[in-house]
mmCIF file of C-alpha atoms in Angstrom:
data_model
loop_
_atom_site.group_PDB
_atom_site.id
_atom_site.type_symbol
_atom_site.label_atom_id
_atom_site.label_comp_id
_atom_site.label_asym_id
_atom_site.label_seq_id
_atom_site.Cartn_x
_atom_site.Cartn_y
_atom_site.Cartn_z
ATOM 1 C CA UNK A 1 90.243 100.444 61.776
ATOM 2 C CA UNK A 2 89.269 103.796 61.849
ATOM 3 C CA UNK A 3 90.177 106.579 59.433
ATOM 4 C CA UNK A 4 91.019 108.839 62.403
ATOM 5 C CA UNK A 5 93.224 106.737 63.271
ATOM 6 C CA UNK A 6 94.960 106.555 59.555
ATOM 7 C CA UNK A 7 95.667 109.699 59.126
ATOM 8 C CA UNK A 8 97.125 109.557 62.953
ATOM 9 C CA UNK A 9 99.261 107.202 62.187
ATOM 10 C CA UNK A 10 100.217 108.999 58.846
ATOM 11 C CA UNK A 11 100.944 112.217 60.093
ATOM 12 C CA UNK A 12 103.119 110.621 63.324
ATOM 13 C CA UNK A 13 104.899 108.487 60.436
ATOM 14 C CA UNK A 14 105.897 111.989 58.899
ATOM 15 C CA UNK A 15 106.832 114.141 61.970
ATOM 16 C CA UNK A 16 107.864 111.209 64.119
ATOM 17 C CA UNK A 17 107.173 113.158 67.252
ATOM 18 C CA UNK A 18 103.946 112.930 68.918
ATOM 19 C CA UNK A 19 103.233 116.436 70.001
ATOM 20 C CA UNK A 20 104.103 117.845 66.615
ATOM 21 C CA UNK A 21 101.237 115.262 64.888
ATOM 22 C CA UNK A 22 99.044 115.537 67.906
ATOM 23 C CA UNK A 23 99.535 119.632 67.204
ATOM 24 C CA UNK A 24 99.193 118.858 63.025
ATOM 25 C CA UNK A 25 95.735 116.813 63.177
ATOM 26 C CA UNK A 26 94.386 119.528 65.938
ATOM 27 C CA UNK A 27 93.638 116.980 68.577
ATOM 28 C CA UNK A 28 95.531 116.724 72.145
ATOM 29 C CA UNK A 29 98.453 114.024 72.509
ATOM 30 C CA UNK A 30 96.884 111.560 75.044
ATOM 31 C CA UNK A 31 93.967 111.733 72.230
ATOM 32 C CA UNK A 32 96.733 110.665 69.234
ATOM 33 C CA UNK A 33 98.493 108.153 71.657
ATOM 34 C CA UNK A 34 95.463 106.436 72.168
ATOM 35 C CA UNK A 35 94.059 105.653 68.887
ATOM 36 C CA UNK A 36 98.279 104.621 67.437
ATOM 37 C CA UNK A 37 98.042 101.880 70.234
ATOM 38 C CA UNK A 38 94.414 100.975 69.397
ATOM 39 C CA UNK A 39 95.136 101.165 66.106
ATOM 40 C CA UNK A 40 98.611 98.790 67.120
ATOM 41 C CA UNK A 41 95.877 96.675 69.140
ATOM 42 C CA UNK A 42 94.078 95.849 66.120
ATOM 43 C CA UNK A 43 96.972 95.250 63.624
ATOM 44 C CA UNK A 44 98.712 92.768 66.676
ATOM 45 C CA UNK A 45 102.074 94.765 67.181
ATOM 46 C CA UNK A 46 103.638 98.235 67.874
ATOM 47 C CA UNK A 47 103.667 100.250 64.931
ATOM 48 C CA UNK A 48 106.590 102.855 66.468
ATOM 49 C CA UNK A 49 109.319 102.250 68.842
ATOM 50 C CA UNK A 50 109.206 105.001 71.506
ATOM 51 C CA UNK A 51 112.293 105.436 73.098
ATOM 52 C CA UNK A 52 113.528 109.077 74.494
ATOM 53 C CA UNK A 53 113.665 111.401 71.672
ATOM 54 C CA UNK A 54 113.656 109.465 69.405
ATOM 55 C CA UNK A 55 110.341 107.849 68.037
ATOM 56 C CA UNK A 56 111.058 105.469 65.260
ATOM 57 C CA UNK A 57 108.562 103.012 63.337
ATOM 58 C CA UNK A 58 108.920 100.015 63.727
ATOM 59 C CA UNK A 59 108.981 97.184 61.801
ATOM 60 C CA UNK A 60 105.404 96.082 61.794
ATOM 61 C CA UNK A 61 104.958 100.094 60.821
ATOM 62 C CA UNK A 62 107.228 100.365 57.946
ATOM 63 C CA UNK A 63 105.420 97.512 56.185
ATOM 64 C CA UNK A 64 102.378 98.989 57.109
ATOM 65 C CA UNK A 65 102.888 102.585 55.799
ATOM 66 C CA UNK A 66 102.302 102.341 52.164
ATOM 67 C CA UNK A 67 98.830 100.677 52.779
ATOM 68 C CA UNK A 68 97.872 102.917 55.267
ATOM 69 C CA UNK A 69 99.264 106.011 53.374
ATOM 70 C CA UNK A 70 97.175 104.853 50.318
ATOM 71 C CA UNK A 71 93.972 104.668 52.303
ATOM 72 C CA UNK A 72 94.473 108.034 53.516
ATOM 73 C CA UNK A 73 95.862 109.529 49.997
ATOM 74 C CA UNK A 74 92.820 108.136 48.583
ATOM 75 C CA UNK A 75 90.056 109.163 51.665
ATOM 76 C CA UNK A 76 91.490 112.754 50.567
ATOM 77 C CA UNK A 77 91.406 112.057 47.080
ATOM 78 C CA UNK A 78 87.522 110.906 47.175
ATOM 79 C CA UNK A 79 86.549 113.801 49.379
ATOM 80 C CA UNK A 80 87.488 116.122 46.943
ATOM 81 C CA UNK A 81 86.018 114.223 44.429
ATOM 82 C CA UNK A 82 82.975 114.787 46.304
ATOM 83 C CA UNK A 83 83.250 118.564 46.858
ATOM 84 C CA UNK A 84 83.923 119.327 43.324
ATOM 85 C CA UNK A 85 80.424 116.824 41.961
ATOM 86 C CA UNK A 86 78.833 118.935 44.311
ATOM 87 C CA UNK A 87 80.198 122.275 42.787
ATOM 88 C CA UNK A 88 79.798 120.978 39.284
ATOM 89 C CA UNK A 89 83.798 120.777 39.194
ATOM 90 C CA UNK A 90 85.109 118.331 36.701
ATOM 91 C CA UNK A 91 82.052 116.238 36.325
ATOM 92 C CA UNK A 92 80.780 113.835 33.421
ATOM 93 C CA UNK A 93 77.093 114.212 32.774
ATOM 94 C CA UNK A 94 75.738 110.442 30.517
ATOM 95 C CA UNK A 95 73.218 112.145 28.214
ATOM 96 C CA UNK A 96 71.434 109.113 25.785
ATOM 97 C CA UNK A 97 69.517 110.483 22.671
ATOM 98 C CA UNK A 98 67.450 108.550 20.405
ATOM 99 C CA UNK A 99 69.236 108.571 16.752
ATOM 100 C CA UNK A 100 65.535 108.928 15.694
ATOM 101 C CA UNK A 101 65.872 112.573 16.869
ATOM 102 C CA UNK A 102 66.556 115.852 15.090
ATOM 103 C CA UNK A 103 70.062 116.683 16.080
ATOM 104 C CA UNK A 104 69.786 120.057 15.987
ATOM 105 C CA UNK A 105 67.535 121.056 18.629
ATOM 106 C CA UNK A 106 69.246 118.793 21.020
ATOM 107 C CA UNK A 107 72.757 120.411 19.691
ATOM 108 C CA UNK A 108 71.659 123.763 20.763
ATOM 109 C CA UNK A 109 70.099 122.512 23.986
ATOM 110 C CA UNK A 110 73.472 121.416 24.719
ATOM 111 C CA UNK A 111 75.651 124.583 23.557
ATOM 112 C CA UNK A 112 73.551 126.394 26.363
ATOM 113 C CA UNK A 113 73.977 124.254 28.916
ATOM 114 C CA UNK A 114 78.218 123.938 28.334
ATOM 115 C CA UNK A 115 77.657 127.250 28.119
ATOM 116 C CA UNK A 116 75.984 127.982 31.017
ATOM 117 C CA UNK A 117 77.977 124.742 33.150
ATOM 118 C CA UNK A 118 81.937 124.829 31.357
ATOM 119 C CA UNK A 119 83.099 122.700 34.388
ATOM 120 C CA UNK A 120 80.855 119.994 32.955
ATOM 121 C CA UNK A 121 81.915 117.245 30.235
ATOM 122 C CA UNK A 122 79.128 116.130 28.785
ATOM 123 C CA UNK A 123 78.896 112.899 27.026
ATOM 124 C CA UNK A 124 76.023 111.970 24.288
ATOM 125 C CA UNK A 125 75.256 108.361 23.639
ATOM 126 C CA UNK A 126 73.230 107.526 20.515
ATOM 127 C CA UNK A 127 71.030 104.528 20.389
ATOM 128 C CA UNK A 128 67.239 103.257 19.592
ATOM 129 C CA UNK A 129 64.517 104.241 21.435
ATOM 130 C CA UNK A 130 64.413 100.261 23.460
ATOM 131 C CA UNK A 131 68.152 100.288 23.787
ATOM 132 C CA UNK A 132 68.615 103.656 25.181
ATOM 133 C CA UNK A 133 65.625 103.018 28.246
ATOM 134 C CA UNK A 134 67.642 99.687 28.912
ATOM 135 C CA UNK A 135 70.898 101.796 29.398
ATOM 136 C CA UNK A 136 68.914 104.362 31.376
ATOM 137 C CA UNK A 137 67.514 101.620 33.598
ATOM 138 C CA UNK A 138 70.604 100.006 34.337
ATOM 139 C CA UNK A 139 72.642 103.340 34.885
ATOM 140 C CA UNK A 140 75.028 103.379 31.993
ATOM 141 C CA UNK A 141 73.107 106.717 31.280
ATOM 142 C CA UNK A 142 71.758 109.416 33.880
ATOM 143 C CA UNK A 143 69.087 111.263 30.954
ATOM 144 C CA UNK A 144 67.865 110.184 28.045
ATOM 145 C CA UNK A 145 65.985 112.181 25.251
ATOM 146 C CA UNK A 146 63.361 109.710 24.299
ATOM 147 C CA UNK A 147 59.971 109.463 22.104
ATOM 148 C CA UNK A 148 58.506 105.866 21.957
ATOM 149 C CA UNK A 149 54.849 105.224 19.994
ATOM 150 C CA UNK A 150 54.349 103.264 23.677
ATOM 151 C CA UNK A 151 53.875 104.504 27.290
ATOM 152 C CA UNK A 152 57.654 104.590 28.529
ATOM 153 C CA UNK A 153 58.193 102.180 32.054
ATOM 154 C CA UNK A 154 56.838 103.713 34.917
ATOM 155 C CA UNK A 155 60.050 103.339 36.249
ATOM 156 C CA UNK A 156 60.919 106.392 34.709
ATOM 157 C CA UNK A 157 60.272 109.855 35.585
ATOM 158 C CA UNK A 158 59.383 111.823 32.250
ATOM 159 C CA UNK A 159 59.363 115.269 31.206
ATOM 160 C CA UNK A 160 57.488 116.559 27.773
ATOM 161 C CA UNK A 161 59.828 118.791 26.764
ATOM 162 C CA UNK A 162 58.268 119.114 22.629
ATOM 163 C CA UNK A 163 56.085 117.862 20.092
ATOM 164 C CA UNK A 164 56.388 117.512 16.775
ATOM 165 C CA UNK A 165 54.654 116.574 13.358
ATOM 166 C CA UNK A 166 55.536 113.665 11.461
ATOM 167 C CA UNK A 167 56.139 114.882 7.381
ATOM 168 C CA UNK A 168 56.516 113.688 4.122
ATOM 169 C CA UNK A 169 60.189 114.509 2.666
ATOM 170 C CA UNK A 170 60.104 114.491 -1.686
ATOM 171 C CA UNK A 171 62.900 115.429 -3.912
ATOM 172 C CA UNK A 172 62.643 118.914 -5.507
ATOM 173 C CA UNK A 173 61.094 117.068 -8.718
ATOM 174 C CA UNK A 174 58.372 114.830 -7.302
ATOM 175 C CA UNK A 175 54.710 114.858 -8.321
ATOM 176 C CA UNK A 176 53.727 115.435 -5.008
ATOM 177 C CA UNK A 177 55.592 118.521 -4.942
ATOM 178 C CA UNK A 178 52.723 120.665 -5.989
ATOM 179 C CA UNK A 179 50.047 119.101 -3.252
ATOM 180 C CA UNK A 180 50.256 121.095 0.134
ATOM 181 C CA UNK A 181 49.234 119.540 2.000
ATOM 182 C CA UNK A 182 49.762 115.713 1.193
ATOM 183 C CA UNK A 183 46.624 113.294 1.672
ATOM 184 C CA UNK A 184 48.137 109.327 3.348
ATOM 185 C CA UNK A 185 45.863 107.963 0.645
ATOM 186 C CA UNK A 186 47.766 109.917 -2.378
ATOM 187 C CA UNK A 187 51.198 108.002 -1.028
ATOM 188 C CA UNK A 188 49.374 104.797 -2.179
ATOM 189 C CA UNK A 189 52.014 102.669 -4.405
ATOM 190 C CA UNK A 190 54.465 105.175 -3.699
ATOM 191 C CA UNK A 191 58.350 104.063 -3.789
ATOM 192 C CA UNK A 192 59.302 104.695 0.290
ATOM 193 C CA UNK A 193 62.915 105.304 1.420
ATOM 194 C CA UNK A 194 63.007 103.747 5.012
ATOM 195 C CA UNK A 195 64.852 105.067 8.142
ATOM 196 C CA UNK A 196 65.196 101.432 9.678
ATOM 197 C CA UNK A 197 65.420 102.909 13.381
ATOM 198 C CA UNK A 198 62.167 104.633 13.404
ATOM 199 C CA UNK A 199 60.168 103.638 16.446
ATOM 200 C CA UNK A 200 56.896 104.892 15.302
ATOM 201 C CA UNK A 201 56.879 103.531 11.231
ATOM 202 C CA UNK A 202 55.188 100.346 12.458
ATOM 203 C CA UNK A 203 52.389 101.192 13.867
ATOM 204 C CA UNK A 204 51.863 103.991 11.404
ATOM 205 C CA UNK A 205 52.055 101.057 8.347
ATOM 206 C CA UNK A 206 49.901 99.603 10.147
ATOM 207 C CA UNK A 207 47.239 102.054 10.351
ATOM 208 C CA UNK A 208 48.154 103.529 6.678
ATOM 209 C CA UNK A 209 47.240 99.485 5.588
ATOM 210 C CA UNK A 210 44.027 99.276 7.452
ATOM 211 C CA UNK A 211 42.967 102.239 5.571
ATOM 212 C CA UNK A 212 44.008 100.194 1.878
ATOM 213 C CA UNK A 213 47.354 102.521 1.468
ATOM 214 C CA UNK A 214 50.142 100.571 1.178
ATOM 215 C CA UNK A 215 53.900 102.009 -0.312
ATOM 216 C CA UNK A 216 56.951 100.046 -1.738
ATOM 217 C CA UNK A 217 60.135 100.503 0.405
ATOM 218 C CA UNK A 218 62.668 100.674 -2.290
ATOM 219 C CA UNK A 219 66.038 101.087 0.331
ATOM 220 C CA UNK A 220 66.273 101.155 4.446
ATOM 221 C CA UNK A 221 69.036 102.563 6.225
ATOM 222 C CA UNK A 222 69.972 103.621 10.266
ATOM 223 C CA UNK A 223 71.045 106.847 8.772
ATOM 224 C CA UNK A 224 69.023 109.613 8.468
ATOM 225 C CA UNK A 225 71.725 111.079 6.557
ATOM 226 C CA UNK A 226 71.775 108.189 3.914
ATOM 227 C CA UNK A 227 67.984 107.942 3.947
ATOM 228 C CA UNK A 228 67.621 112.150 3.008
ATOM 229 C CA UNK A 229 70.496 111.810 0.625
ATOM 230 C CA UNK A 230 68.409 108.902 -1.010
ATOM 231 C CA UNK A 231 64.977 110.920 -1.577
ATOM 232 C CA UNK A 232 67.190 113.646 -3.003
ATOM 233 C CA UNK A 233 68.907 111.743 -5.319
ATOM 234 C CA UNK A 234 64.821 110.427 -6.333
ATOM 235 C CA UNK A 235 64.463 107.159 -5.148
ATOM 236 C CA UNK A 236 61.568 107.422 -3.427
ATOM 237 C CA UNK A 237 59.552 109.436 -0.811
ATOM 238 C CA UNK A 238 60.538 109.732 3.225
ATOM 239 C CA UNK A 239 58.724 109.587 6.563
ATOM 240 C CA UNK A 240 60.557 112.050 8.976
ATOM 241 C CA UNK A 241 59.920 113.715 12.170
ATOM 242 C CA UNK A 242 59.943 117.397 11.146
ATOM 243 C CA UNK A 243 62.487 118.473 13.633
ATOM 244 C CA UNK A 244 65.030 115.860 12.026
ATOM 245 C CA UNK A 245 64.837 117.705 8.365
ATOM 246 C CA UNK A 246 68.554 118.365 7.774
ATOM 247 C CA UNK A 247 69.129 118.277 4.341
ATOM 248 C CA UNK A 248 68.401 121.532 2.328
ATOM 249 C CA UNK A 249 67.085 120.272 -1.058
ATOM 250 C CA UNK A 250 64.427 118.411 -0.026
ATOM 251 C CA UNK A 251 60.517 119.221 0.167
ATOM 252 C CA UNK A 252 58.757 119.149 2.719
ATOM 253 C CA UNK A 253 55.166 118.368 3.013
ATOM 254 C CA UNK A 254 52.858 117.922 5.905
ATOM 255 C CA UNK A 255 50.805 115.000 6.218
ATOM 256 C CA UNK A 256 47.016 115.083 6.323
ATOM 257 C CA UNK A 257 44.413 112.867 6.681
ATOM 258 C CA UNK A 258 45.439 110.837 9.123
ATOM 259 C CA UNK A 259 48.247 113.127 10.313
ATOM 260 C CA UNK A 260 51.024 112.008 13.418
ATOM 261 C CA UNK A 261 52.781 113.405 15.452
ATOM 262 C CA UNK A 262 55.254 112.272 18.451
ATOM 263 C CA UNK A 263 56.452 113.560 22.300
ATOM 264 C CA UNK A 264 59.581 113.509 23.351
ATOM 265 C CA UNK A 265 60.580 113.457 26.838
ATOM 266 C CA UNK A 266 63.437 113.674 29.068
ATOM 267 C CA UNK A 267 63.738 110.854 30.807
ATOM 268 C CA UNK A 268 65.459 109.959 34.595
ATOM 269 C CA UNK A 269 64.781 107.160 36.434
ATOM 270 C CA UNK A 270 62.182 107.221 38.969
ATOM 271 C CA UNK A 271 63.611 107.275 42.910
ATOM 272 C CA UNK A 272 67.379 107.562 41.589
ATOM 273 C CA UNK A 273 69.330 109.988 43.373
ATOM 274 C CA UNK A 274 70.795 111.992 40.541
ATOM 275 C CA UNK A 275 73.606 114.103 40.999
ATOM 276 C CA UNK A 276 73.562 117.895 40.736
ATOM 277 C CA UNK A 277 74.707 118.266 36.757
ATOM 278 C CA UNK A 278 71.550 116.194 36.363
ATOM 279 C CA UNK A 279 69.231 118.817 38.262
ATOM 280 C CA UNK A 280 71.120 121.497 36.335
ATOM 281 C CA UNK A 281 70.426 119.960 32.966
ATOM 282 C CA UNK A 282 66.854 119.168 33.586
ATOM 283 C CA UNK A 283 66.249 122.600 34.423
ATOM 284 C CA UNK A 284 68.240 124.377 31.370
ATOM 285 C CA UNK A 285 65.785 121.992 29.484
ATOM 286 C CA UNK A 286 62.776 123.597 31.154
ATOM 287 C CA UNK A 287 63.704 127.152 29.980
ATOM 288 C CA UNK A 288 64.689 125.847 26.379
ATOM 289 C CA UNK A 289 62.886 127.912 24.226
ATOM 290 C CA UNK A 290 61.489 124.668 22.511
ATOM 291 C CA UNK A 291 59.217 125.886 18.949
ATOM 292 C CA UNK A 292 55.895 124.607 18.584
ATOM 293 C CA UNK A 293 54.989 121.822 16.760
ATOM 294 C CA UNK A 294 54.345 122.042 13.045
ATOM 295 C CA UNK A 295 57.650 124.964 13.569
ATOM 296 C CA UNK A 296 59.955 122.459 11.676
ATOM 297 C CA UNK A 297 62.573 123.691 8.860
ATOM 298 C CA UNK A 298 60.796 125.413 5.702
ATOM 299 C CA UNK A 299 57.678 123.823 7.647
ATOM 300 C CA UNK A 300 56.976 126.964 9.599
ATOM 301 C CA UNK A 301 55.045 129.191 6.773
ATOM 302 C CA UNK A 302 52.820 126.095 5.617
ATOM 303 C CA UNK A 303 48.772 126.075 6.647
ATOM 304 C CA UNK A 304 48.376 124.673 9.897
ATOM 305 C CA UNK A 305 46.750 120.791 10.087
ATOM 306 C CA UNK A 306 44.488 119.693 12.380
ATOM 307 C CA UNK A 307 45.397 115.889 13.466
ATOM 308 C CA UNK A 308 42.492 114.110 11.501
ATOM 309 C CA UNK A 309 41.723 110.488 11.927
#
């Protein structure tokens, strides 16, 4: 069964005169009477009765109409589906961010690009940095915004979009206050408020313990918001990308001696075909003004660090 011949036998079922549907689908009448009794060939009866003015449909064709009518309704239907992805009409563009990330520079990434693309819903997904290349890889996402202390899967296409410094967050009263910047071996024995989801903590420990500096996690939390509302309150010290600084009253303090810092990338899968929204946000991404690293909030006007080992 061919479409053509659907939506032959759709609009004959509607004017119930040949030359009329022959005129209405724009093809000659021997042309339309040919494909209804191919089409009657292939379903093993006469779809119409043709007797002298008065073409009727037949049995066979009245049970037949509502599946063929559907198949044609929804041909239609997912053509203009297809035109409007294409125009950016009415679209959902999967975006996956790592809930490691600041959400503010990604918030304003975003208000440009709705701004720029209003026909497109966009739909943010929040996960950890393994979680959210799984969902990338098996298509529940078309971008992610990742930064992993590993090589990401070749199987993904990345683009550095920033950089930024990891910092040490204190509460207004803290005796580390008054160093600028903050040695790794004066955080020795310090209490440490943990964000749990933090892809690159463990291999920083790691390093901070070869070199005999070891701190005392105190509380651990998902939730950058409960982890900053933590230090405030003066439990304990923080480890936070500077970009993800949200809450006002804290310190901030870069680290020195070693110091670390992180890449994020936006991330497609390699050989994909993506569809157009994609294209259009990877390229409002490229002319995001992104700020330098060590450009993080109230992080901007302190001496610039050299990465030291």
């Amino acid at each position: 069964m061919e479409m053509q011949q659907v939506r032959y036998f759709v609009a004959l079922a509607e004017e119930l005169n040949f030359t009329r549907a022959a005129d209405r689908c724009n093809v000659s009448q021997p042309a339309l009477t040919r494909a209804i009794q191919q089409l009657e060939h292939e379903l093993g009866g006469p779809l119409f009765h043709r007797e002298r003015g008065n073409t009727h449909l037949s049995e066979l064709g009245r049970m037949m109409q509502p599946y063929l009518q559907t198949i044609h309704d929804q041909t239609l239907a997912a053509r203009e589906q297809a035109k409007a992805v294409k125009k950016l009409d009415n679209v959902t563009l999967t975006i996956g961010t790592m809930c490691t990330i600041g959400p503010n520079l990604i918030a304003d990434l975003l208000l440009r690009f709705s701004a720029a693309h209003p026909e497109v819903e966009v739909q943010v997904i929040d996960a950890g940095g393994p979680d959210m290349i799984g969902k990338l890889e098996k298509g529940e996402l078309e971008i992610a915004v990742v930064g992993m202390p590993d090589e990401l899967p070749d199987t993904l296409h990345q683009l550095p979009i920033f950089e930024e410094n990891f910092v040490i967050l204190l509460p207004p009263n803290h005796r580390l206050v008054a160093h600028n910047p903050i040695q790794a071996k004066e955080l020795n024995d310090e209490p440490y408020v943990s964000r749990s989801n933090c892809e690159v903590f463990a291999p920083v420990r790691a390093d901070l313990n070869s070199r005999g500096i070891y701190l005392r996690k105190v509380f651990s939390s998902p939730r950058d918001d409960w982890v900053q509302g933590m230090i405030r309150a003066g439990l304990g010290l923080g480890f936070f990308p500077e970009f993800a600084v949200t809450h006002p009253d804290l310190v901030v303090r870069p680290l020195v001696e070693p110091s670390y810092s992180r890449t994020i990338y936006l991330a497609t899968v390699r050989g994909r075909p993506h569809s157009p929204a994609v294209g259009a946000f990877v390229q409002e991404a490229r002319r995001y003004p992104w700020p330098p690293r060590g450009q993080g909030p109230r992080y901007a006007e302190m001496p610039r660090i050299s990465a030291a080992g």
